[in-house]
């Protein structure tokens, strides 16, 4: 088990590290539309989209999303079909559903304004420690350190930390090296440093979770089911069973999972073709 605490870096070492990261950022900063906004909702959308998805792929979807759902109210009221159609291509479709659930809770509990307090953000569906810190860091320049896969890799490499360092220990180091008053630029700089310079291949440091083969996986079959429902409206469950007989664990369990997640529902009454499925209305 990883030691919960580590020796924190000395002040001189921190200053050198900050200077180097900001120096890299000054010459190599990337430009993305979400870096141009201070709106917490827009930042939340970008942060959810960027989870396990390359930034370049996110840009057009982000712009289309804000064009169609410019605020929490618009997203909260939208049919789930529209939400999933727009999300299509980003993968991990459950993120779209959770984002809509976030919007609805924001409308119900926070008067339509995404909160800036990390503790309140953690109450929103699908918002974990990293995102609850990154949203106010980027939107409000709040002095709170956010640690994702890239930043974890940088901290481990730069300060010679063990790769099995606990989340708590890494958070302590991240808090220690955060330059006060420059949280937004600092996190953008770290993101660019990790994406362009200190990559996983360059550092040899592996992420904690490694993605398995996608095609033929349960996640792949989830996407197949949702895509068919979006394209056809309703689909007989028996047809899915026949087409996707090779699904690990059975396509029926995938359907059950989507129903539990409130993404798919059974059509009342069914049809002469048996039980029908559709995107939840």
GROMACS .gro file of C-alpha atoms in nm:
model
  281
    1UNK     CA    1   0.000   0.000   0.000
    2UNK     CA    2   0.133   0.347  -0.091
    3UNK     CA    3   0.256   0.573   0.186
    4UNK     CA    4  -0.018   0.835   0.246
    5UNK     CA    5   0.234   1.121   0.278
    6UNK     CA    6   0.559   1.218   0.108
    7UNK     CA    7   0.840   1.458   0.178
    8UNK     CA    8   0.729   1.786   0.025
    9UNK     CA    9   0.970   1.968  -0.211
   10UNK     CA   10   1.176   2.259  -0.082
   11UNK     CA   11   1.089   2.618  -0.172
   12UNK     CA   12   1.384   2.665  -0.407
   13UNK     CA   13   1.295   2.349  -0.596
   14UNK     CA   14   0.935   2.461  -0.627
   15UNK     CA   15   1.032   2.802  -0.765
   16UNK     CA   16   1.260   2.641  -1.024
   17UNK     CA   17   0.982   2.403  -1.127
   18UNK     CA   18   0.725   2.682  -1.157
   19UNK     CA   19   0.962   2.895  -1.364
   20UNK     CA   20   1.031   2.609  -1.603
   21UNK     CA   21   0.664   2.519  -1.647
   22UNK     CA   22   0.561   2.879  -1.708
   23UNK     CA   23   0.856   2.922  -1.945
   24UNK     CA   24   0.736   2.627  -2.151
   25UNK     CA   25   0.382   2.766  -2.148
   26UNK     CA   26   0.497   3.107  -2.269
   27UNK     CA   27   0.644   2.953  -2.583
   28UNK     CA   28   0.418   2.652  -2.642
   29UNK     CA   29   0.069   2.730  -2.510
   30UNK     CA   30  -0.212   2.565  -2.702
   31UNK     CA   31  -0.526   2.757  -2.794
   32UNK     CA   32  -0.863   2.603  -2.722
   33UNK     CA   33  -1.207   2.771  -2.711
   34UNK     CA   34  -1.270   2.665  -2.351
   35UNK     CA   35  -0.963   2.862  -2.246
   36UNK     CA   36  -1.135   3.178  -2.367
   37UNK     CA   37  -1.433   3.156  -2.131
   38UNK     CA   38  -1.488   3.218  -1.761
   39UNK     CA   39  -1.834   3.062  -1.761
   40UNK     CA   40  -1.845   2.768  -1.521
   41UNK     CA   41  -2.105   2.581  -1.724
   42UNK     CA   42  -1.893   2.601  -2.041
   43UNK     CA   43  -1.585   2.496  -1.845
   44UNK     CA   44  -1.777   2.205  -1.693
   45UNK     CA   45  -1.884   2.092  -2.041
   46UNK     CA   46  -1.524   2.102  -2.164
   47UNK     CA   47  -1.390   1.918  -1.861
   48UNK     CA   48  -1.642   1.636  -1.896
   49UNK     CA   49  -1.581   1.609  -2.270
   50UNK     CA   50  -1.204   1.600  -2.220
   51UNK     CA   51  -1.222   1.298  -1.992
   52UNK     CA   52  -1.046   1.019  -2.186
   53UNK     CA   53  -1.087   1.210  -2.515
   54UNK     CA   54  -0.818   1.400  -2.708
   55UNK     CA   55  -0.856   1.778  -2.701
   56UNK     CA   56  -0.852   1.813  -3.081
   57UNK     CA   57  -1.152   1.581  -3.109
   58UNK     CA   58  -1.339   1.775  -2.844
   59UNK     CA   59  -1.315   2.120  -3.009
   60UNK     CA   60  -1.592   2.081  -3.273
   61UNK     CA   61  -1.822   1.895  -3.034
   62UNK     CA   62  -1.771   2.158  -2.765
   63UNK     CA   63  -1.864   2.439  -3.005
   64UNK     CA   64  -2.166   2.250  -3.138
   65UNK     CA   65  -2.277   2.166  -2.784
   66UNK     CA   66  -2.271   2.526  -2.665
   67UNK     CA   67  -2.448   2.632  -2.982
   68UNK     CA   68  -2.730   2.389  -2.906
   69UNK     CA   69  -2.721   2.392  -2.523
   70UNK     CA   70  -2.574   2.733  -2.430
   71UNK     CA   71  -2.668   2.714  -2.061
   72UNK     CA   72  -2.781   2.464  -1.798
   73UNK     CA   73  -3.147   2.542  -1.864
   74UNK     CA   74  -3.127   2.452  -2.231
   75UNK     CA   75  -2.949   2.126  -2.154
   76UNK     CA   76  -3.182   2.036  -1.868
   77UNK     CA   77  -3.490   2.068  -2.089
   78UNK     CA   78  -3.351   1.891  -2.397
   79UNK     CA   79  -3.469   1.543  -2.498
   80UNK     CA   80  -3.208   1.280  -2.414
   81UNK     CA   81  -3.210   1.176  -2.781
   82UNK     CA   82  -3.086   1.523  -2.883
   83UNK     CA   83  -2.818   1.514  -2.614
   84UNK     CA   84  -2.687   1.174  -2.721
   85UNK     CA   85  -2.703   1.261  -3.092
   86UNK     CA   86  -2.484   1.565  -3.038
   87UNK     CA   87  -2.246   1.370  -2.814
   88UNK     CA   88  -2.210   1.090  -3.071
   89UNK     CA   89  -1.847   1.035  -3.166
   90UNK     CA   90  -1.694   1.126  -2.830
   91UNK     CA   91  -1.752   0.785  -2.672
   92UNK     CA   92  -1.843   0.706  -2.311
   93UNK     CA   93  -2.202   0.816  -2.378
   94UNK     CA   94  -2.292   0.796  -2.010
   95UNK     CA   95  -2.096   1.119  -1.970
   96UNK     CA   96  -2.360   1.299  -2.176
   97UNK     CA   97  -2.638   1.165  -1.957
   98UNK     CA   98  -2.457   1.266  -1.639
   99UNK     CA   99  -2.390   1.611  -1.781
  100UNK     CA  100  -2.760   1.656  -1.840
  101UNK     CA  101  -2.831   1.534  -1.487
  102UNK     CA  102  -2.581   1.793  -1.363
  103UNK     CA  103  -2.767   2.064  -1.554
  104UNK     CA  104  -3.099   1.961  -1.402
  105UNK     CA  105  -2.959   1.964  -1.050
  106UNK     CA  106  -2.799   2.304  -1.115
  107UNK     CA  107  -3.140   2.438  -1.220
  108UNK     CA  108  -3.317   2.282  -0.920
  109UNK     CA  109  -3.065   2.351  -0.645
  110UNK     CA  110  -2.844   2.641  -0.758
  111UNK     CA  111  -3.069   2.875  -0.953
  112UNK     CA  112  -2.915   2.786  -1.288
  113UNK     CA  113  -2.560   2.877  -1.186
  114UNK     CA  114  -2.293   2.608  -1.170
  115UNK     CA  115  -2.143   2.643  -0.820
  116UNK     CA  116  -1.781   2.744  -0.773
  117UNK     CA  117  -1.728   2.567  -0.441
  118UNK     CA  118  -1.553   2.231  -0.491
  119UNK     CA  119  -1.760   2.077  -0.212
  120UNK     CA  120  -2.084   2.173  -0.388
  121UNK     CA  121  -1.953   2.059  -0.724
  122UNK     CA  122  -1.884   1.715  -0.577
  123UNK     CA  123  -2.258   1.678  -0.521
  124UNK     CA  124  -2.323   1.688  -0.895
  125UNK     CA  125  -2.354   1.355  -1.084
  126UNK     CA  126  -2.023   1.232  -1.223
  127UNK     CA  127  -1.817   1.517  -1.077
  128UNK     CA  128  -1.520   1.377  -0.884
  129UNK     CA  129  -1.231   1.537  -0.700
  130UNK     CA  130  -1.036   1.638  -1.011
  131UNK     CA  131  -1.330   1.801  -1.192
  132UNK     CA  132  -1.456   1.971  -0.876
  133UNK     CA  133  -1.116   2.140  -0.855
  134UNK     CA  134  -1.055   2.202  -1.226
  135UNK     CA  135  -1.385   2.384  -1.291
  136UNK     CA  136  -1.323   2.670  -1.041
  137UNK     CA  137  -0.950   2.670  -1.121
  138UNK     CA  138  -1.017   2.741  -1.489
  139UNK     CA  139  -1.335   2.948  -1.453
  140UNK     CA  140  -1.254   3.150  -1.141
  141UNK     CA  141  -0.876   3.119  -1.104
  142UNK     CA  142  -0.943   2.963  -0.764
  143UNK     CA  143  -0.629   2.857  -0.578
  144UNK     CA  144  -0.708   2.486  -0.567
  145UNK     CA  145  -0.488   2.216  -0.718
  146UNK     CA  146  -0.639   1.964  -0.959
  147UNK     CA  147  -0.458   1.636  -1.026
  148UNK     CA  148  -0.538   1.432  -1.337
  149UNK     CA  149  -0.335   1.170  -1.522
  150UNK     CA  150  -0.108   1.427  -1.688
  151UNK     CA  151  -0.039   1.622  -1.371
  152UNK     CA  152   0.016   1.302  -1.173
  153UNK     CA  153   0.282   1.199  -1.427
  154UNK     CA  154   0.453   1.538  -1.410
  155UNK     CA  155   0.467   1.542  -1.030
  156UNK     CA  156   0.603   1.187  -1.013
  157UNK     CA  157   0.871   1.260  -1.274
  158UNK     CA  158   0.977   1.606  -1.156
  159UNK     CA  159   0.996   1.526  -0.786
  160UNK     CA  160   1.111   1.162  -0.810
  161UNK     CA  161   0.798   1.031  -0.640
  162UNK     CA  162   0.706   0.661  -0.631
  163UNK     CA  163   0.462   0.560  -0.903
  164UNK     CA  164   0.236   0.404  -0.640
  165UNK     CA  165   0.207   0.731  -0.449
  166UNK     CA  166  -0.144   0.768  -0.308
  167UNK     CA  167  -0.393   1.024  -0.436
  168UNK     CA  168  -0.373   1.199  -0.100
  169UNK     CA  169   0.006   1.224  -0.116
  170UNK     CA  170   0.000   1.357  -0.473
  171UNK     CA  171  -0.264   1.610  -0.376
  172UNK     CA  172  -0.039   1.737  -0.097
  173UNK     CA  173   0.246   1.788  -0.343
  174UNK     CA  174   0.014   1.954  -0.596
  175UNK     CA  175  -0.116   2.190  -0.326
  176UNK     CA  176   0.240   2.274  -0.226
  177UNK     CA  177   0.362   2.364  -0.575
  178UNK     CA  178   0.052   2.561  -0.681
  179UNK     CA  179   0.150   2.928  -0.744
  180UNK     CA  180  -0.101   3.144  -0.560
  181UNK     CA  181  -0.309   3.372  -0.780
  182UNK     CA  182  -0.214   3.192  -1.104
  183UNK     CA  183  -0.419   2.875  -1.082
  184UNK     CA  184  -0.577   2.906  -1.428
  185UNK     CA  185  -0.250   2.959  -1.614
  186UNK     CA  186  -0.074   2.701  -1.397
  187UNK     CA  187  -0.314   2.422  -1.478
  188UNK     CA  188  -0.320   2.510  -1.848
  189UNK     CA  189   0.060   2.513  -1.845
  190UNK     CA  190   0.079   2.173  -1.679
  191UNK     CA  191  -0.172   2.029  -1.926
  192UNK     CA  192   0.036   2.150  -2.220
  193UNK     CA  193   0.363   2.037  -2.065
  194UNK     CA  194   0.222   1.687  -2.012
  195UNK     CA  195   0.061   1.666  -2.356
  196UNK     CA  196   0.345   1.809  -2.563
  197UNK     CA  197   0.666   1.746  -2.370
  198UNK     CA  198   0.652   1.503  -2.079
  199UNK     CA  199   0.428   1.242  -2.239
  200UNK     CA  200   0.371   0.896  -2.098
  201UNK     CA  201   0.609   0.755  -2.358
  202UNK     CA  202   0.873   1.017  -2.284
  203UNK     CA  203   0.857   0.965  -1.907
  204UNK     CA  204   0.795   0.591  -1.899
  205UNK     CA  205   0.536   0.651  -1.627
  206UNK     CA  206   0.217   0.456  -1.681
  207UNK     CA  207  -0.129   0.580  -1.596
  208UNK     CA  208  -0.305   0.391  -1.319
  209UNK     CA  209  -0.577   0.264  -1.550
  210UNK     CA  210  -0.490   0.121  -1.889
  211UNK     CA  211  -0.760   0.097  -2.153
  212UNK     CA  212  -0.826  -0.248  -2.293
  213UNK     CA  213  -0.912  -0.320  -2.656
  214UNK     CA  214  -1.224  -0.123  -2.751
  215UNK     CA  215  -1.372  -0.311  -3.047
  216UNK     CA  216  -1.564  -0.613  -2.926
  217UNK     CA  217  -1.569  -0.490  -2.566
  218UNK     CA  218  -1.886  -0.434  -2.364
  219UNK     CA  219  -1.834  -0.060  -2.405
  220UNK     CA  220  -1.823  -0.110  -2.782
  221UNK     CA  221  -2.152  -0.301  -2.773
  222UNK     CA  222  -2.308  -0.031  -2.555
  223UNK     CA  223  -2.223   0.215  -2.829
  224UNK     CA  224  -2.372  -0.017  -3.091
  225UNK     CA  225  -2.703  -0.039  -2.905
  226UNK     CA  226  -2.727   0.336  -2.853
  227UNK     CA  227  -2.634   0.410  -3.214
  228UNK     CA  228  -2.903   0.174  -3.346
  229UNK     CA  229  -3.165   0.328  -3.119
  230UNK     CA  230  -3.067   0.680  -3.222
  231UNK     CA  231  -3.080   0.589  -3.590
  232UNK     CA  232  -3.395   0.374  -3.588
  233UNK     CA  233  -3.602   0.513  -3.303
  234UNK     CA  234  -3.718   0.176  -3.171
  235UNK     CA  235  -3.550  -0.164  -3.201
  236UNK     CA  236  -3.685  -0.508  -3.104
  237UNK     CA  237  -3.475  -0.653  -2.824
  238UNK     CA  238  -3.472  -0.990  -3.002
  239UNK     CA  239  -3.302  -0.827  -3.302
  240UNK     CA  240  -3.029  -0.694  -3.077
  241UNK     CA  241  -2.983  -1.040  -2.928
  242UNK     CA  242  -2.932  -1.190  -3.274
  243UNK     CA  243  -2.705  -0.919  -3.413
  244UNK     CA  244  -2.484  -0.895  -3.106
  245UNK     CA  245  -2.467  -1.255  -2.987
  246UNK     CA  246  -2.090  -1.226  -2.941
  247UNK     CA  247  -2.119  -0.955  -2.674
  248UNK     CA  248  -1.920  -1.052  -2.361
  249UNK     CA  249  -2.169  -1.134  -2.087
  250UNK     CA  250  -2.460  -1.113  -2.330
  251UNK     CA  251  -2.626  -0.814  -2.494
  252UNK     CA  252  -2.917  -0.852  -2.253
  253UNK     CA  253  -2.694  -0.748  -1.965
  254UNK     CA  254  -2.581  -0.444  -2.165
  255UNK     CA  255  -2.944  -0.346  -2.224
  256UNK     CA  256  -3.021  -0.394  -1.854
  257UNK     CA  257  -2.726  -0.171  -1.770
  258UNK     CA  258  -2.848   0.104  -2.005
  259UNK     CA  259  -3.198   0.080  -1.858
  260UNK     CA  260  -3.061   0.112  -1.502
  261UNK     CA  261  -2.862   0.418  -1.611
  262UNK     CA  262  -3.184   0.572  -1.747
  263UNK     CA  263  -3.047   0.600  -2.099
  264UNK     CA  264  -3.276   0.338  -2.256
  265UNK     CA  265  -3.632   0.229  -2.180
  266UNK     CA  266  -3.880  -0.036  -2.288
  267UNK     CA  267  -4.165   0.083  -2.510
  268UNK     CA  268  -4.496   0.029  -2.327
  269UNK     CA  269  -4.703  -0.241  -2.496
  270UNK     CA  270  -4.423  -0.363  -2.721
  271UNK     CA  271  -4.522  -0.481  -3.070
  272UNK     CA  272  -4.588  -0.791  -3.274
  273UNK     CA  273  -4.209  -0.818  -3.302
  274UNK     CA  274  -4.171  -0.852  -2.927
  275UNK     CA  275  -4.022  -0.617  -2.670
  276UNK     CA  276  -3.917  -0.282  -2.815
  277UNK     CA  277  -3.644  -0.052  -2.686
  278UNK     CA  278  -3.591   0.320  -2.735
  279UNK     CA  279  -3.386   0.608  -2.600
  280UNK     CA  280  -3.545   0.722  -2.275
  281UNK     CA  281  -3.794   1.005  -2.324
   0.00000   0.00000   0.00000
